[in-house]
PDB file of C-alpha atoms in Angstrom:
ATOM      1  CA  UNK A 211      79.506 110.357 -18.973  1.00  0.00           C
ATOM      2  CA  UNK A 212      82.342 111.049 -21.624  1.00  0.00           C
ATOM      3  CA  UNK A 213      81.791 114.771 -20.908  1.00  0.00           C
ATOM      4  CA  UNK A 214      82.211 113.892 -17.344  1.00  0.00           C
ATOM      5  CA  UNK A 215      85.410 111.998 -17.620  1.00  0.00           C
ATOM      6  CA  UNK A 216      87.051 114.569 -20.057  1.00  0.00           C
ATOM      7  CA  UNK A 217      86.395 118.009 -18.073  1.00  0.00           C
ATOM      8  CA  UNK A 218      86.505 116.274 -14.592  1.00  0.00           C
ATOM      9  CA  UNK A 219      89.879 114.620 -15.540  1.00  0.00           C
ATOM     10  CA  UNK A 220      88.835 111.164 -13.987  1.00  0.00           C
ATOM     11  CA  UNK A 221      90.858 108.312 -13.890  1.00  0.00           C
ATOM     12  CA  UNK A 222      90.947 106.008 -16.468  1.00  0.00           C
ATOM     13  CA  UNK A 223      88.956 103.144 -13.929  1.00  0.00           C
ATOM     14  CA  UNK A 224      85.659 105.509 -14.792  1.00  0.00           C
ATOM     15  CA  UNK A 225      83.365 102.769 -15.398  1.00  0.00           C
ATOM     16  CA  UNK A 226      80.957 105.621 -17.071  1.00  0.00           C
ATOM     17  CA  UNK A 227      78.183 104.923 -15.021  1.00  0.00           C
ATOM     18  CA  UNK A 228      76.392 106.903 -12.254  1.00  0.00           C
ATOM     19  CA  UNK A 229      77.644 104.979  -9.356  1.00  0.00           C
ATOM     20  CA  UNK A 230      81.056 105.143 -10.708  1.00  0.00           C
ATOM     21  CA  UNK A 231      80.639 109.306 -11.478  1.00  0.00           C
ATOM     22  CA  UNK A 232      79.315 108.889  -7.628  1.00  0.00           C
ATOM     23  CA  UNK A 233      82.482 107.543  -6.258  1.00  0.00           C
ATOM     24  CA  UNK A 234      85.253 109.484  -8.306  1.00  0.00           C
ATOM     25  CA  UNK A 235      83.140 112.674  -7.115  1.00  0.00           C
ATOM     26  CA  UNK A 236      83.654 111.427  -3.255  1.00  0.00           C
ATOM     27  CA  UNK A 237      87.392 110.994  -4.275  1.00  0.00           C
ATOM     28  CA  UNK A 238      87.915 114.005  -5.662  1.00  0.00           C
ATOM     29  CA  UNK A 239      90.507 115.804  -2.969  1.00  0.00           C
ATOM     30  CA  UNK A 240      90.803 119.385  -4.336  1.00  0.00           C
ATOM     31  CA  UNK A 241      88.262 122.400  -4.027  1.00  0.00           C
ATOM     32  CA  UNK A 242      86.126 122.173  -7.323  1.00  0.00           C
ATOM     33  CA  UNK A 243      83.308 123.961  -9.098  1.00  0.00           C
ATOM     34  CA  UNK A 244      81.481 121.550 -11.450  1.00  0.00           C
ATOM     35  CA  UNK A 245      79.045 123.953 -13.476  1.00  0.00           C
ATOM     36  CA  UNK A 246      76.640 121.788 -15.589  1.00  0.00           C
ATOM     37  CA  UNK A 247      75.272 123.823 -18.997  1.00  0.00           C
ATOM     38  CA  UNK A 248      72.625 122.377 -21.125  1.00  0.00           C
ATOM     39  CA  UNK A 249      71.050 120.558 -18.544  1.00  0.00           C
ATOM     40  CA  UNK A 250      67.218 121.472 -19.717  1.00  0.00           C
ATOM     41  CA  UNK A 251      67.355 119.706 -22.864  1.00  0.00           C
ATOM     42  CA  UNK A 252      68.666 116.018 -20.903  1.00  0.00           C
ATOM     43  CA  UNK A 253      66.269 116.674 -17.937  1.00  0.00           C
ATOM     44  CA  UNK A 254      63.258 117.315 -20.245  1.00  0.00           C
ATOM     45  CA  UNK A 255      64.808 114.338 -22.409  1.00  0.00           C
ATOM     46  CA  UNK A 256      65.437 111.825 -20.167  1.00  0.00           C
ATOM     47  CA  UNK A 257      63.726 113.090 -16.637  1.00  0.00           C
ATOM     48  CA  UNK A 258      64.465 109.616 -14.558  1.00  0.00           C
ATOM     49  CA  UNK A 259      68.116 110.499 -16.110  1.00  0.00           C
ATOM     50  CA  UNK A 260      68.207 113.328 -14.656  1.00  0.00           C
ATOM     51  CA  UNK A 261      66.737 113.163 -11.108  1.00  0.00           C
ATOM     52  CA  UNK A 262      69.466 110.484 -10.497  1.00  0.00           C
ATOM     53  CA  UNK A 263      71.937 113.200 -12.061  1.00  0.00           C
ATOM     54  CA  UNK A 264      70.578 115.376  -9.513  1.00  0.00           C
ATOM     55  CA  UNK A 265      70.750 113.067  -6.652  1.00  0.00           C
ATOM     56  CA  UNK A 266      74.962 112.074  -7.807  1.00  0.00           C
ATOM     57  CA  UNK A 267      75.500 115.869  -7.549  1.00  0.00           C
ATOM     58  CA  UNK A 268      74.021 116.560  -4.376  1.00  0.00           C
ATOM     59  CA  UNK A 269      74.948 114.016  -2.839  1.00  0.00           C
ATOM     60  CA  UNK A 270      78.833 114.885  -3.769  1.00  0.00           C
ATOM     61  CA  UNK A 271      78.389 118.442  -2.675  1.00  0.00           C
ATOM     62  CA  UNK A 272      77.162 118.025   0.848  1.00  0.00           C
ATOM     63  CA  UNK A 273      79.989 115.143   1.261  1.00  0.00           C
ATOM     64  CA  UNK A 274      82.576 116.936  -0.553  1.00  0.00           C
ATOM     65  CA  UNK A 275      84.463 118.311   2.870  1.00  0.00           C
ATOM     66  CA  UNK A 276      87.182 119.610  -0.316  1.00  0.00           C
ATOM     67  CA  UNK A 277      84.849 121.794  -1.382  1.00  0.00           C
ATOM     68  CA  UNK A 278      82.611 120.636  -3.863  1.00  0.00           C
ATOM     69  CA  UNK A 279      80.078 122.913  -5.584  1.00  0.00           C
ATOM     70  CA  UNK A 280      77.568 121.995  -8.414  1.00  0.00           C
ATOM     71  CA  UNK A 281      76.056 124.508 -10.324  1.00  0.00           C
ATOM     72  CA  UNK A 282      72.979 124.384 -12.713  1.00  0.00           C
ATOM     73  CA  UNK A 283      73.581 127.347 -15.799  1.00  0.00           C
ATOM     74  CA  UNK A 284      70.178 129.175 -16.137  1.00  0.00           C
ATOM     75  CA  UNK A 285      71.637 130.386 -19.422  1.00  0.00           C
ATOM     76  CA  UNK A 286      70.072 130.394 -22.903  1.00  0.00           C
ATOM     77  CA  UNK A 287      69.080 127.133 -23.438  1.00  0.00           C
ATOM     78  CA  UNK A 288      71.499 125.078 -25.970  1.00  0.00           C
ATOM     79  CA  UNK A 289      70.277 123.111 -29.312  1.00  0.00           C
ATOM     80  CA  UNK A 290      71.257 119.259 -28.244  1.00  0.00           C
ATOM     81  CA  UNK A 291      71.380 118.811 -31.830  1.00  0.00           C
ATOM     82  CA  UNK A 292      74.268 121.400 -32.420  1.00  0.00           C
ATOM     83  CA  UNK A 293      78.011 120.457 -33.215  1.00  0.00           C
ATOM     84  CA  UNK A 294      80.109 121.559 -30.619  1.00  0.00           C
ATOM     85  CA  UNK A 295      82.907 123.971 -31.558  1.00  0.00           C
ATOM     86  CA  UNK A 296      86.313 122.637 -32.099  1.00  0.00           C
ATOM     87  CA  UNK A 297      88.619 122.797 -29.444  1.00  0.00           C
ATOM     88  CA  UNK A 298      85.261 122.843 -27.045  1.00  0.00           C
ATOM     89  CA  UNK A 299      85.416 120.371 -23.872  1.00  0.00           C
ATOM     90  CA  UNK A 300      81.530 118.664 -25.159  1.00  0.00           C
TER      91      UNK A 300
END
C-alpha cells in the first residue's frame, strides 16, 4: 500500500487499505498507466492478497472513463528479499 500511495501520488486521506486504494483509483481524473512489477512473488505469497489486488485493478480499469490501464510486467521475476536501489520508487 505504501508503494501505492508514493508512485500513485494519493492523497494523504489513503487509509492504506484495499477499499481505500479502490476509491482513490475511481477518483483518479487524469489518463494513467499503472504497471505493477514483481507481482509473482506477492501472488504466489499471499494468493487471497492478490486475487482481491486483481479484482481493485480491474475493477478501476473498466470504470476508469479517464483512462485507466493496469498492466501486469511478465519480466524477470524480482528477489522480494532484495534492497531496492536508492532513489528507486519501492
Amino acid at each position: 500500500m505504501n508503494r501505492c500511495a508514493h508512485a500513485l501520488a494519493l492523497p494523504v486521506w489513503f487509509g492504506r487499505n484495499w477499499d481505500a486504494l479502490a476509491d482513490c483509483l475511481a477518483d483518479l481524473r487524469r489518463p494513467l498507466a499503472i504497471v505493477v512489477t514483481g507481482w509473482q512473488a506477492y501472488a504466489e505469497a499471499s494468493p487471497e492478497e492478490w486475487g482481491i489486488a486483481e479484482e481493485v485493478f480491474s475493477a478501476a480499469a473498466r470504470a476508469g472513463g479517464e483512462g485507466l490501464a493496469v498492466l501486469l510486467s511478465l519480466g524477470g521475476s524480482e528477489d522480494p528479499t532484495d534492497t531496492p536501489p536508492r532513489g528507486s520508487d519501492d
